Amino acid sequence: RACLEDELLVTGQLVTQLEGRLRAALERVDAAETAAQVAESRARDAEKQIGSEVEHRLSAACANRSLWPLPILSEVAKLEARLAALQNALSAAQSRMEADSQALQSEMRQRTELQHKTAHLEGALLRLEEAATERAQDAQQNLARLNAQLTDAQAEVAHLTAANEELAASVAEA
């Protein structure tokens, strides 16, 4: 029984020691987890700072053309020249388009004016034709009347000539 008590005492001591070790191990695990969280937070902050620094350096490098490689500078110069040429062509095309538009609007205004004038002149011509037709009819009526008067006058002249001849013959007889 003493042996068992000794073994129980030794086992109790071992359990106590193991509990102490377990507590120490748990504390180390907690400390390690806390340290890992702190390290992870620092790593995230470092990543953000690295990203910000990279962006800052890229912005600085892009803003300063002297830092650009020569092939890129050459290509950018070509693209800028092409852009300038395209902008000039666009500006010229817009100017031509505006001029053409103004000319077209002017032609449309002139065409409208000519249509109004043509309509006015056609109306005036129609009125003149009607007046001329009316005057021609009046003239024909006057000519017919004058022809009738001429015929009457010729008949009267013939009658007077005959009467004058009779009178001259009667005077010559007398």
mmCIF file of C-alpha atoms in Angstrom:
data_model
loop_
_atom_site.group_PDB
_atom_site.id
_atom_site.type_symbol
_atom_site.label_atom_id
_atom_site.label_comp_id
_atom_site.label_asym_id
_atom_site.label_seq_id
_atom_site.Cartn_x
_atom_site.Cartn_y
_atom_site.Cartn_z
ATOM 1 C CA ARG A 1 0.000 0.000 0.000
ATOM 2 C CA ALA A 2 2.856 2.337 0.706
ATOM 3 C CA CYS A 3 4.113 1.574 -2.745
ATOM 4 C CA LEU A 4 0.805 2.528 -4.207
ATOM 5 C CA GLU A 5 0.725 5.669 -2.149
ATOM 6 C CA ASP A 6 4.234 6.479 -3.336
ATOM 7 C CA GLU A 7 3.196 5.821 -6.889
ATOM 8 C CA LEU A 8 0.084 7.915 -6.358
ATOM 9 C CA LEU A 9 2.194 10.667 -4.879
ATOM 10 C CA VAL A 10 4.677 10.445 -7.779
ATOM 11 C CA THR A 11 1.759 10.368 -10.262
ATOM 12 C CA GLY A 12 0.252 13.392 -8.508
ATOM 13 C CA GLN A 13 3.551 15.175 -8.732
ATOM 14 C CA LEU A 14 3.831 14.205 -12.395
ATOM 15 C CA VAL A 15 0.286 15.429 -13.025
ATOM 16 C CA THR A 16 1.102 18.679 -11.220
ATOM 17 C CA GLN A 17 4.264 19.043 -13.251
ATOM 18 C CA LEU A 18 2.399 18.212 -16.450
ATOM 19 C CA GLU A 19 -0.335 20.697 -15.563
ATOM 20 C CA GLY A 20 2.354 23.342 -15.000
ATOM 21 C CA ARG A 21 3.966 22.443 -18.292
ATOM 22 C CA LEU A 22 0.557 22.487 -19.982
ATOM 23 C CA ARG A 23 -0.199 25.930 -18.519
ATOM 24 C CA ALA A 24 3.210 27.158 -19.601
ATOM 25 C CA ALA A 25 2.683 25.642 -23.052
ATOM 26 C CA LEU A 26 -0.772 27.280 -23.273
ATOM 27 C CA GLU A 27 0.724 30.600 -22.222
ATOM 28 C CA ARG A 28 3.423 30.195 -24.858
ATOM 29 C CA VAL A 29 0.732 29.305 -27.433
ATOM 30 C CA ASP A 30 -1.281 32.402 -26.425
ATOM 31 C CA ALA A 31 1.873 34.518 -26.563
ATOM 32 C CA ALA A 32 2.756 32.978 -29.932
ATOM 33 C CA GLU A 33 -0.772 33.646 -31.275
ATOM 34 C CA THR A 34 -0.611 37.237 -30.033
ATOM 35 C CA ALA A 35 2.839 37.608 -31.571
ATOM 36 C CA ALA A 36 1.535 36.071 -34.810
ATOM 37 C CA GLN A 37 -1.395 38.521 -34.851
ATOM 38 C CA VAL A 38 0.962 41.434 -34.210
ATOM 39 C CA ALA A 39 3.307 40.142 -36.925
ATOM 40 C CA GLU A 40 0.385 39.705 -39.327
ATOM 41 C CA SER A 41 -0.811 43.256 -38.600
ATOM 42 C CA ARG A 42 2.717 44.557 -39.167
ATOM 43 C CA ALA A 43 2.934 42.565 -42.399
ATOM 44 C CA ARG A 44 -0.380 44.051 -43.650
ATOM 45 C CA ASP A 45 0.819 47.542 -42.728
ATOM 46 C CA ALA A 46 4.108 46.867 -44.502
ATOM 47 C CA GLU A 47 2.254 45.612 -47.596
ATOM 48 C CA LYS A 48 0.125 48.769 -47.620
ATOM 49 C CA GLN A 49 3.210 50.915 -47.226
ATOM 50 C CA ILE A 50 4.980 48.995 -49.977
ATOM 51 C CA GLY A 51 1.938 49.415 -52.271
ATOM 52 C CA SER A 52 1.776 53.131 -51.473
ATOM 53 C CA GLU A 53 5.511 53.495 -51.994
ATOM 54 C CA VAL A 54 5.347 51.632 -55.302
ATOM 55 C CA GLU A 55 2.466 53.869 -56.460
ATOM 56 C CA HIS A 56 4.355 56.965 -55.324
ATOM 57 C CA ARG A 57 7.535 55.895 -57.131
ATOM 58 C CA LEU A 58 5.623 54.931 -60.270
ATOM 59 C CA SER A 59 3.826 58.286 -60.264
ATOM 60 C CA ALA A 60 7.115 60.072 -59.823
ATOM 61 C CA ALA A 61 8.731 57.996 -62.580
ATOM 62 C CA CYS A 62 5.788 58.554 -64.943
ATOM 63 C CA ALA A 63 5.777 62.280 -64.248
ATOM 64 C CA ASN A 64 9.510 62.606 -64.886
ATOM 65 C CA ARG A 65 10.203 61.607 -68.479
ATOM 66 C CA SER A 66 13.926 61.702 -67.908
ATOM 67 C CA LEU A 67 13.479 58.469 -65.943
ATOM 68 C CA TRP A 68 11.731 56.703 -68.826
ATOM 69 C CA PRO A 69 13.574 54.173 -70.989
ATOM 70 C CA LEU A 70 14.534 55.464 -74.464
ATOM 71 C CA PRO A 71 12.247 53.053 -76.434
ATOM 72 C CA ILE A 72 9.257 54.211 -74.410
ATOM 73 C CA LEU A 73 10.216 57.864 -74.885
ATOM 74 C CA SER A 74 10.517 57.273 -78.632
ATOM 75 C CA GLU A 75 7.157 55.516 -78.799
ATOM 76 C CA VAL A 76 5.465 58.234 -76.708
ATOM 77 C CA ALA A 77 6.955 60.920 -78.967
ATOM 78 C CA LYS A 78 5.582 59.105 -82.039
ATOM 79 C CA LEU A 79 2.169 58.756 -80.415
ATOM 80 C CA GLU A 80 2.148 62.410 -79.393
ATOM 81 C CA ALA A 81 3.105 63.469 -82.934
ATOM 82 C CA ARG A 82 0.372 61.268 -84.346
ATOM 83 C CA LEU A 83 -2.110 62.673 -81.826
ATOM 84 C CA ALA A 84 -1.146 66.229 -82.795
ATOM 85 C CA ALA A 85 -1.560 65.391 -86.490
ATOM 86 C CA LEU A 86 -4.941 63.806 -85.813
ATOM 87 C CA GLN A 87 -6.026 66.807 -83.761
ATOM 88 C CA ASN A 88 -4.942 69.140 -86.575
ATOM 89 C CA ALA A 89 -6.794 67.029 -89.127
ATOM 90 C CA LEU A 90 -9.847 66.972 -86.886
ATOM 91 C CA SER A 91 -9.686 70.730 -86.430
ATOM 92 C CA ALA A 92 -9.346 71.241 -90.190
ATOM 93 C CA ALA A 93 -12.231 68.853 -90.845
ATOM 94 C CA GLN A 94 -14.376 70.662 -88.296
ATOM 95 C CA SER A 95 -13.507 74.002 -89.906
ATOM 96 C CA ARG A 96 -14.401 72.642 -93.347
ATOM 97 C CA MET A 97 -17.583 71.143 -91.965
ATOM 98 C CA GLU A 98 -18.566 74.467 -90.369
ATOM 99 C CA ALA A 99 -17.791 76.320 -93.608
ATOM 100 C CA ASP A 100 -19.754 73.751 -95.625
ATOM 101 C CA SER A 101 -22.606 73.966 -93.147
ATOM 102 C CA GLN A 102 -22.661 77.758 -93.375
ATOM 103 C CA ALA A 103 -22.512 77.594 -97.170
ATOM 104 C CA LEU A 104 -25.329 75.049 -97.201
ATOM 105 C CA GLN A 105 -27.430 77.203 -94.885
ATOM 106 C CA SER A 106 -26.742 80.225 -97.088
ATOM 107 C CA GLU A 107 -27.705 78.260 -100.200
ATOM 108 C CA MET A 108 -30.860 77.046 -98.462
ATOM 109 C CA ARG A 109 -31.772 80.627 -97.515
ATOM 110 C CA GLN A 110 -31.105 81.774 -101.094
ATOM 111 C CA ARG A 111 -33.130 78.882 -102.455
ATOM 112 C CA THR A 112 -36.011 79.738 -100.143
ATOM 113 C CA GLU A 113 -35.786 83.388 -101.178
ATOM 114 C CA LEU A 114 -35.700 82.382 -104.850
ATOM 115 C CA GLN A 115 -38.715 80.118 -104.339
ATOM 116 C CA HIS A 116 -40.607 83.009 -102.720
ATOM 117 C CA LYS A 117 -39.543 85.385 -105.518
ATOM 118 C CA THR A 118 -40.455 82.780 -108.149
ATOM 119 C CA ALA A 119 -43.856 82.272 -106.578
ATOM 120 C CA HIS A 120 -44.343 86.064 -106.408
ATOM 121 C CA LEU A 121 -43.199 86.502 -110.042
ATOM 122 C CA GLU A 122 -45.394 83.623 -111.210
ATOM 123 C CA GLY A 123 -48.345 85.282 -109.480
ATOM 124 C CA ALA A 124 -47.461 88.629 -111.044
ATOM 125 C CA LEU A 125 -47.023 86.964 -114.473
ATOM 126 C CA LEU A 126 -50.387 85.268 -114.115
ATOM 127 C CA ARG A 127 -52.004 88.604 -113.222
ATOM 128 C CA LEU A 128 -50.238 90.262 -116.191
ATOM 129 C CA GLU A 129 -51.364 87.464 -118.528
ATOM 130 C CA GLU A 130 -54.931 87.862 -117.269
ATOM 131 C CA ALA A 131 -54.718 91.640 -117.713
ATOM 132 C CA ALA A 132 -53.168 91.220 -121.191
ATOM 133 C CA THR A 133 -55.887 88.748 -122.165
ATOM 134 C CA GLU A 134 -58.519 91.166 -120.900
ATOM 135 C CA ARG A 135 -56.906 94.077 -122.780
ATOM 136 C CA ALA A 136 -56.635 91.946 -125.936
ATOM 137 C CA GLN A 137 -60.335 91.100 -125.659
ATOM 138 C CA ASP A 138 -61.116 94.786 -125.090
ATOM 139 C CA ALA A 139 -58.893 95.706 -128.053
ATOM 140 C CA GLN A 140 -60.635 93.118 -130.251
ATOM 141 C CA GLN A 141 -63.989 94.502 -129.193
ATOM 142 C CA ASN A 142 -62.751 98.071 -129.845
ATOM 143 C CA LEU A 143 -61.319 96.948 -133.232
ATOM 144 C CA ALA A 144 -64.624 95.322 -134.149
ATOM 145 C CA ARG A 145 -66.465 98.495 -133.106
ATOM 146 C CA LEU A 146 -63.960 100.679 -135.012
ATOM 147 C CA ASN A 147 -64.234 98.377 -138.060
ATOM 148 C CA ALA A 148 -68.000 98.762 -137.859
ATOM 149 C CA GLN A 149 -67.608 102.559 -137.538
ATOM 150 C CA LEU A 150 -65.121 102.512 -140.441
ATOM 151 C CA THR A 151 -67.549 100.537 -142.544
ATOM 152 C CA ASP A 152 -70.306 102.998 -141.596
ATOM 153 C CA ALA A 153 -67.971 105.939 -142.339
ATOM 154 C CA GLN A 154 -66.916 104.394 -145.680
ATOM 155 C CA ALA A 155 -70.554 103.869 -146.536
ATOM 156 C CA GLU A 156 -71.317 107.467 -145.605
ATOM 157 C CA VAL A 157 -68.245 108.679 -147.575
ATOM 158 C CA ALA A 158 -69.455 106.634 -150.540
ATOM 159 C CA HIS A 159 -72.923 108.046 -150.059
ATOM 160 C CA LEU A 160 -71.553 111.615 -149.726
ATOM 161 C CA THR A 161 -69.274 111.087 -152.724
ATOM 162 C CA ALA A 162 -72.240 109.922 -154.744
ATOM 163 C CA ALA A 163 -74.303 112.876 -153.509
ATOM 164 C CA ASN A 164 -71.412 115.228 -154.281
ATOM 165 C CA GLU A 165 -71.101 113.781 -157.778
ATOM 166 C CA GLU A 166 -74.835 114.204 -158.269
ATOM 167 C CA LEU A 167 -74.632 117.724 -157.019
ATOM 168 C CA ALA A 168 -71.632 118.459 -159.248
ATOM 169 C CA ALA A 169 -73.485 116.954 -162.194
ATOM 170 C CA SER A 170 -76.545 118.951 -161.419
ATOM 171 C CA VAL A 171 -74.492 122.134 -161.037
ATOM 172 C CA ALA A 172 -72.743 121.360 -164.313
ATOM 173 C CA GLU A 173 -76.082 120.943 -165.954
ATOM 174 C CA ALA A 174 -77.382 124.074 -164.533
#
